[in-house]
Short mmCIF file of C-alpha atoms in Angstrom, two decimals:
data_model
loop_
_atom_site.label_atom_id
_atom_site.label_comp_id
_atom_site.label_asym_id
_atom_site.label_seq_id
_atom_site.Cartn_x
_atom_site.Cartn_y
_atom_site.Cartn_z
CA MET A 1 0.00 0.00 0.00
CA HIS A 2 2.99 2.36 0.37
CA VAL A 3 2.41 5.04 -2.25
CA PRO A 4 5.56 6.05 -4.14
CA ASP A 5 6.28 9.59 -5.27
CA GLY A 6 4.63 10.46 -8.57
CA PHE A 7 1.34 8.54 -8.36
CA LEU A 8 -0.47 11.56 -6.97
CA ASN A 9 -0.04 15.17 -8.02
CA ALA A 10 1.47 17.91 -5.88
CA GLY A 11 -1.90 19.30 -4.81
CA VAL A 12 -3.13 16.01 -3.37
CA SER A 13 0.26 15.31 -1.80
CA VAL A 14 0.25 18.70 -0.07
CA ALA A 15 -3.37 18.30 1.02
CA THR A 16 -2.81 14.83 2.50
CA GLY A 17 0.35 16.16 4.14
CA VAL A 18 -1.64 18.91 5.84
CA VAL A 19 -4.41 16.52 6.90
CA SER A 20 -1.92 14.00 8.26
CA ALA A 21 0.08 16.66 10.08
CA GLY A 22 -3.16 17.82 11.69
CA GLY A 23 -4.19 14.28 12.60
CA ILE A 24 -0.82 13.41 14.07
CA GLY A 25 -0.54 16.76 15.86
CA TYR A 26 -3.96 16.27 17.42
CA SER A 27 -3.05 12.68 18.34
CA LEU A 28 0.15 13.85 20.01
CA VAL A 29 -1.83 16.24 22.19
CA ARG A 30 -4.42 13.61 23.06
CA ALA A 31 -1.86 10.86 23.62
CA LYS A 32 0.10 13.12 25.92
CA GLU A 33 -3.04 13.68 27.96
CA THR A 34 -4.32 10.16 27.97
CA LEU A 35 -1.60 7.58 27.37
CA SER A 36 -1.22 5.87 30.70
CA GLU A 37 2.28 5.19 31.88
CA ARG A 38 1.49 1.49 31.69
CA LEU A 39 0.82 1.68 27.98
CA ALA A 40 3.71 3.97 26.97
CA PRO A 41 6.32 1.20 26.56
CA MET A 42 3.65 -0.87 24.81
CA ALA A 43 3.30 1.90 22.22
CA GLY A 44 7.00 1.61 21.48
CA LEU A 45 6.69 -2.15 21.17
CA VAL A 46 3.66 -1.85 18.89
CA ALA A 47 5.64 0.40 16.52
CA ALA A 48 8.60 -1.99 16.45
CA PHE A 49 6.34 -5.02 15.98
CA ILE A 50 4.46 -3.38 13.10
CA PHE A 51 7.75 -2.49 11.41
CA ALA A 52 8.78 -6.15 11.58
CA VAL A 53 5.45 -7.57 10.43
CA GLN A 54 5.17 -5.07 7.56
CA MET A 55 8.26 -6.76 6.11
CA LEU A 56 6.40 -10.07 5.94
CA ASN A 57 4.64 -9.91 2.61
CA PHE A 58 2.27 -12.83 2.20
CA PRO A 59 0.96 -14.05 -1.16
CA VAL A 60 -2.67 -13.12 -1.79
CA ALA A 61 -3.21 -14.05 -5.43
CA ALA A 62 -1.17 -15.02 -8.45
CA GLY A 63 1.84 -12.72 -8.50
CA THR A 64 0.51 -10.41 -5.81
CA SER A 65 1.41 -9.99 -2.18
CA GLY A 66 0.16 -7.99 0.75
CA HIS A 67 1.38 -7.07 4.17
CA LEU A 68 -0.02 -5.81 7.44
CA LEU A 69 -0.89 -2.11 7.57
CA GLY A 70 -1.21 -2.22 11.34
CA GLY A 71 -3.34 0.87 11.93
CA ALA A 72 -6.25 -1.03 13.43
CA LEU A 73 -3.95 -3.30 15.46
CA ALA A 74 -2.07 -0.35 16.93
CA CYS A 75 -5.23 1.57 17.84
CA ILE A 76 -6.87 -1.47 19.47
CA VAL A 77 -3.79 -2.20 21.58
CA VAL A 78 -2.64 1.28 22.62
CA GLY A 79 -5.63 3.46 21.77
CA PRO A 80 -6.51 5.65 18.80
CA TRP A 81 -4.05 8.46 19.58
CA ALA A 82 -0.87 6.59 20.44
CA GLY A 83 -1.83 4.00 17.81
CA VAL A 84 -1.67 6.31 14.81
CA ILE A 85 1.51 7.91 16.14
CA ALA A 86 3.14 4.48 16.42
CA VAL A 87 2.31 3.65 12.79
CA ALA A 88 3.42 7.12 11.66
CA VAL A 89 6.81 6.47 13.29
CA VAL A 90 7.06 3.24 11.29
CA LEU A 91 6.23 5.07 8.05
CA ILE A 92 8.75 7.83 8.74
CA VAL A 93 11.51 5.28 9.40
CA GLN A 94 10.55 3.36 6.24
CA GLY A 95 10.41 6.47 4.08
CA LEU A 96 13.59 8.10 5.35
CA LEU A 97 15.85 5.07 5.83
CA PHE A 98 14.47 2.21 3.74
CA ALA A 99 13.32 4.10 0.62
CA ASP A 100 9.87 2.57 1.08
CA GLY A 101 7.03 4.98 0.48
CA GLY A 102 7.75 8.25 -1.30
CA LEU A 103 9.01 11.37 0.45
CA THR A 104 6.44 13.75 -1.00
CA ALA A 105 3.95 10.89 -0.44
CA LEU A 106 4.74 10.63 3.28
CA GLY A 107 1.59 12.51 4.24
CA THR A 108 -0.45 10.34 1.89
CA ASN A 109 1.00 7.20 3.41
CA ILE A 110 0.41 8.36 6.98
CA LEU A 111 -3.18 9.08 6.00
CA LEU A 112 -3.73 5.76 4.16
CA ILE A 113 -1.77 3.41 6.43
CA ALA A 114 -1.98 5.01 9.89
CA ILE A 115 -4.89 7.42 10.25
CA ILE A 116 -7.64 6.02 8.01
CA PRO A 117 -7.27 2.34 8.91
CA GLY A 118 -6.44 3.22 12.51
CA TRP A 119 -9.42 5.39 13.24
CA THR A 120 -11.98 3.62 11.07
CA GLY A 121 -10.72 0.28 12.37
CA PHE A 122 -10.98 1.42 15.96
CA ALA A 123 -14.46 2.85 15.44
CA ILE A 124 -15.61 -0.41 13.84
CA PHE A 125 -13.99 -2.37 16.66
CA ARG A 126 -15.88 -0.29 19.22
CA GLY A 127 -19.11 -0.57 17.26
CA ILE A 128 -18.95 -4.35 16.98
CA ARG A 129 -18.01 -4.75 20.62
CA SER A 130 -21.00 -2.67 21.71
CA PHE A 131 -23.40 -5.43 20.74
CA LEU A 132 -21.28 -8.47 21.63
CA PRO A 133 -20.84 -9.96 25.09
CA GLY A 134 -17.94 -8.62 27.13
CA ASN A 135 -15.40 -11.39 26.78
CA ASN A 136 -12.09 -12.14 25.09
CA GLY A 137 -13.75 -13.92 22.20
CA SER A 138 -15.69 -10.77 21.32
CA VAL A 139 -12.53 -8.65 21.42
CA ILE A 140 -10.71 -11.08 19.13
CA GLY A 141 -13.64 -11.38 16.72
CA ALA A 142 -14.13 -7.63 16.61
CA SER A 143 -10.39 -7.19 15.99
CA PHE A 144 -10.55 -9.48 12.98
CA VAL A 145 -13.50 -7.73 11.37
CA ALA A 146 -12.24 -4.23 12.18
CA ALA A 147 -8.78 -4.91 10.77
CA PHE A 148 -10.20 -6.54 7.66
CA ALA A 149 -12.55 -3.63 7.01
CA SER A 150 -9.84 -1.05 7.72
CA VAL A 151 -7.72 -2.34 4.83
CA VAL A 152 -10.63 -2.29 2.38
CA ILE A 153 -11.49 1.25 3.51
CA ALA A 154 -7.86 2.34 3.11
CA SER A 155 -7.82 0.94 -0.43
CA ILE A 156 -10.95 2.95 -1.22
CA GLY A 157 -9.16 5.94 0.31
CA PHE A 158 -6.38 5.50 -2.24
CA VAL A 159 -8.87 5.29 -5.11
CA ILE A 160 -10.52 8.54 -3.98
CA LEU A 161 -7.16 10.31 -3.80
CA TYR A 162 -6.27 8.87 -7.20
CA ALA A 163 -9.55 10.07 -8.66
CA ILE A 164 -8.84 13.57 -7.37
CA GLY A 165 -5.19 13.84 -8.27
CA GLY A 166 -3.79 10.73 -9.93
CA THR A 167 -1.12 11.54 -12.49
CA GLY A 168 -1.89 8.58 -14.73
CA ASN A 169 -5.10 8.24 -16.67
CA ALA A 170 -6.31 4.81 -15.70
CA PRO A 171 -10.09 4.43 -15.73
CA MET A 172 -11.45 4.93 -12.22
CA GLY A 173 -13.95 2.07 -12.35
CA THR A 174 -11.34 -0.57 -13.02
CA VAL A 175 -8.86 0.94 -10.55
CA PHE A 176 -11.59 0.82 -7.92
CA GLY A 177 -12.50 -2.78 -8.65
CA ALA A 178 -8.89 -3.93 -8.76
CA MET A 179 -7.84 -2.11 -5.57
CA VAL A 180 -10.82 -3.24 -3.52
CA GLY A 181 -10.63 -6.78 -4.90
CA VAL A 182 -6.99 -7.33 -4.00
CA HIS A 183 -7.30 -5.55 -0.65
CA PHE A 184 -10.26 -7.72 0.24
CA LEU A 185 -7.72 -10.55 0.25
CA VAL A 186 -5.01 -8.52 1.98
CA GLY A 187 -7.64 -7.58 4.58
CA ILE A 188 -8.18 -11.22 5.48
CA GLY A 189 -4.46 -11.48 6.29
CA GLU A 190 -4.65 -8.21 8.21
CA GLY A 191 -7.60 -9.54 10.18
CA LEU A 192 -5.86 -12.81 11.03
CA ILE A 193 -2.61 -11.16 12.14
CA THR A 194 -4.49 -8.54 14.15
CA ALA A 195 -6.76 -11.08 15.86
CA LEU A 196 -3.78 -13.33 16.64
CA THR A 197 -1.72 -10.51 18.08
CA VAL A 198 -4.55 -9.00 20.12
CA GLY A 199 -5.40 -12.51 21.36
CA ALA A 200 -1.81 -13.13 22.41
CA VAL A 201 -1.59 -9.93 24.44
CA LEU A 202 -5.05 -10.57 25.92
CA ALA A 203 -3.94 -14.02 27.05
CA VAL A 204 -0.94 -12.64 28.90
CA ARG A 205 -2.03 -9.25 30.19
CA PRO A 206 -5.57 -8.17 29.21
CA ASP A 207 -5.08 -4.83 30.96
CA LEU A 208 -2.48 -3.94 28.32
CA VAL A 209 -5.04 -4.02 25.51
CA TYR A 210 -6.60 -0.56 25.44
CA GLY A 211 -9.65 -1.76 23.55
CA ALA A 212 -10.33 -4.44 26.17
CA GLN A 213 -9.70 -2.52 29.36
CA ASP A 214 -13.41 -2.59 30.19
CA LEU A 215 -13.03 -6.33 30.76
CA VAL A 216 -10.46 -5.84 33.50
CA PRO A 217 -11.94 -5.23 36.96
CA GLY A 218 -10.62 -2.08 38.57
CA LEU A 219 -9.80 -0.28 35.34
CA THR A 220 -12.22 2.15 33.79
CA VAL A 221 -11.83 3.45 30.31
CA GLY A 222 -13.89 4.89 27.56
CA GLY A 223 -15.11 8.41 28.18
CA PRO A 224 -17.15 10.00 25.41
CA ALA A 225 -14.00 11.47 23.91
CA ASP A 226 -12.75 7.99 23.11
CA VAL A 227 -15.69 7.15 20.97
CA ALA A 228 -15.46 10.21 18.76
CA VAL A 229 -12.54 9.05 16.70
CA GLY A 230 -13.98 8.02 13.38
CA ARG A 231 -13.97 11.48 11.90
CA SER A 232 -11.22 11.40 9.36
CA MET B 1 6.55 -2.19 41.24
CA ALA B 2 5.46 -5.61 40.12
CA THR B 3 3.17 -4.29 37.42
CA ARG B 4 5.94 -2.27 35.81
CA ARG B 5 8.23 -5.26 35.76
CA GLY B 6 5.46 -7.24 34.16
CA VAL B 7 5.11 -4.70 31.38
CA THR B 8 8.86 -4.58 30.89
CA ALA B 9 8.97 -8.36 30.56
CA ILE B 10 6.21 -8.27 27.97
CA VAL B 11 7.88 -5.48 26.02
CA ILE B 12 11.17 -7.39 26.00
CA GLY B 13 9.40 -10.59 24.99
CA GLY B 14 7.53 -8.75 22.23
CA LEU B 15 10.74 -7.19 20.98
CA ILE B 16 12.39 -10.59 20.78
CA VAL B 17 9.45 -11.81 18.70
CA ALA B 18 9.68 -8.74 16.45
CA LEU B 19 13.44 -9.14 16.00
CA GLY B 20 13.01 -12.84 15.27
CA LEU B 21 10.36 -12.14 12.65
CA ALA B 22 12.50 -9.37 11.13
CA PHE B 23 15.64 -11.49 10.93
CA PHE B 24 14.46 -15.04 10.30
CA VAL B 25 11.10 -14.70 8.59
CA SER B 26 11.43 -11.53 6.49
CA PRO B 27 13.90 -13.16 4.03
CA LEU B 28 11.15 -15.72 3.32
CA ALA B 29 8.49 -13.09 2.60
CA SER B 30 6.83 -13.00 -0.80
CA SER B 31 8.71 -10.80 -3.24
CA SER B 32 5.71 -10.39 -5.51
CA PRO B 33 4.50 -6.81 -5.98
CA ASP B 34 2.07 -5.70 -3.30
CA GLY B 35 -1.58 -4.94 -3.98
CA LEU B 36 -1.06 -1.33 -5.02
CA GLU B 37 1.98 -2.09 -7.21
CA LYS B 38 0.11 -4.89 -8.93
CA VAL B 39 -2.93 -2.74 -9.60
CA ALA B 40 -0.70 0.09 -10.84
CA THR B 41 1.02 -2.35 -13.23
CA ASP B 42 -2.24 -3.87 -14.49
CA GLU B 43 -3.91 -0.48 -14.89
CA GLY B 44 -0.87 1.01 -16.59
CA PHE B 45 0.16 3.71 -14.17
CA ILE B 46 3.16 2.06 -12.52
CA ASP B 47 5.41 4.18 -14.77
CA THR B 48 4.20 7.34 -13.09
CA ALA B 49 6.11 6.26 -9.95
CA GLU B 50 9.29 8.23 -9.50
CA ASP B 51 12.50 6.81 -8.11
CA HIS B 52 12.74 7.28 -4.39
CA GLY B 53 14.79 10.33 -3.46
CA LEU B 54 16.79 8.23 -1.03
CA ALA B 55 17.09 5.14 -3.23
CA ASP B 56 20.86 5.15 -2.61
CA SER B 57 20.55 5.06 1.16
CA PRO B 58 22.52 2.22 2.78
CA LEU B 59 19.30 0.51 3.90
CA ALA B 60 17.26 1.14 0.74
CA ASP B 61 14.72 -1.56 -0.10
CA TYR B 62 15.36 -3.45 3.12
CA GLY B 63 18.91 -4.50 2.53
CA VAL B 64 22.20 -3.52 4.13
CA GLU B 65 24.69 -2.07 1.68
CA GLY B 66 27.79 -4.22 1.43
CA VAL B 67 26.21 -7.42 2.75
CA ASP B 68 26.18 -9.82 -0.18
CA ASN B 69 24.11 -12.64 1.24
CA GLU B 70 20.59 -11.57 0.39
CA SER B 71 18.88 -13.28 3.33
CA ILE B 72 21.32 -11.89 5.85
CA SER B 73 21.14 -8.46 4.26
CA THR B 74 17.34 -8.43 4.48
CA GLY B 75 17.34 -9.86 7.99
CA LEU B 76 19.91 -7.38 9.26
CA SER B 77 18.02 -4.46 7.76
CA GLY B 78 14.96 -5.74 9.59
CA ILE B 79 16.80 -5.84 12.91
CA ILE B 80 18.11 -2.32 12.36
CA GLY B 81 14.64 -1.10 11.44
CA VAL B 82 12.98 -2.70 14.47
CA ALA B 83 15.62 -1.22 16.77
CA ILE B 84 15.40 2.28 15.28
CA THR B 85 11.60 2.24 15.26
CA PHE B 86 11.45 1.08 18.86
CA GLY B 87 14.01 3.64 20.00
CA LEU B 88 12.30 6.50 18.20
CA ALA B 89 8.83 5.56 19.44
CA LEU B 90 10.01 5.04 22.99
CA LEU B 91 11.75 8.40 22.94
CA LEU B 92 8.61 10.07 21.67
CA PHE B 93 6.22 8.37 24.08
CA GLY B 94 8.70 8.65 26.96
CA ILE B 95 8.79 12.42 26.54
CA PHE B 96 5.09 12.56 27.41
CA HIS B 97 5.71 11.24 30.85
CA VAL B 98 8.79 13.30 31.55
CA ARG B 99 6.87 16.45 30.63
CA ARG B 100 3.75 15.49 32.47
CA GLY B 101 5.67 14.56 35.58
CA ARG B 102 5.02 11.61 37.76
CA ASP B 103 1.99 12.72 39.66
CA ASP B 104 0.32 10.19 41.86
CA ARG B 105 -2.91 9.70 40.05
CA GLU B 106 -5.39 7.06 40.95
CA PRO B 107 -4.91 4.06 38.64
CA THR B 108 -8.43 4.52 37.33
CA ALA B 109 -7.79 8.15 36.49
CA ALA B 110 -4.52 7.38 34.77
CA ALA B 111 -6.17 4.77 32.60
CA THR B 112 -9.12 6.92 31.65
CA GLY B 113 -9.09 8.32 28.21
#
């Protein structure tokens, strides 16, 4: 999903840069206010883990691969503010040191890989959990669906950006179908990895999963501000 | 505090998993184009991609310059990336707590939000 330089014109690249800078700036403020000291080292681990797992491209169809985006995973484990910051750190390291993801496209990539899948994934996770019983199985199931959907939504996000400011002249209908089709498959991988990872942390220390803290006696979480994250 | 040690143990354990994946598994990853690259190729706009401005960087494309064995080069680049990402993120998130100070909040209050 890493967008290289050149796919999108300067206008879209600047616009996504501004939107991403705003989203990350806001997240920094909110994370500073709300990230509990318990979860701070976890946020570092989540970033490092996502860097590693993003290297693990898995085959999804003939001659095509996909890899974890990680936005939904990060937001479920450390919350929607620290989560998008963690993925943004990964993208900055990849863009500046590993030549992965364009430099002028950095804002686009933060939007498509951190903010959109992170916040839509977290909102979907919350939504699904609201009508499931409060147990680990629900958290794991909701993680799968949220992560799956977040990748499909991110792929639609790319198509919208491409429709606005793509430099090539590929027909939008076929780009849409192809992007969503392949990311449907990538999303299944995303869902599996996310559910597995969330399940592993839940099994060891459920209080370290932000999106499951309501299951831990003695911890309260989830003021109204937490729910209002799906705005991007 | 027991809880803090518990978190530290989990973070260390998680890092070992991440480093293991980066070093041992990443060389086995599929080298096929990813979803976006494939679509761009099929739809005929892959040529609009420009070369990366830092394509000559010593870690470009997840390899370490000068290491000839491809698996080791990929694996090492993964270890370096995991370490740098962890360090940078920890620095960033650690700053929050230094700035905020270590006030003695109730556990419930600290976890709220």
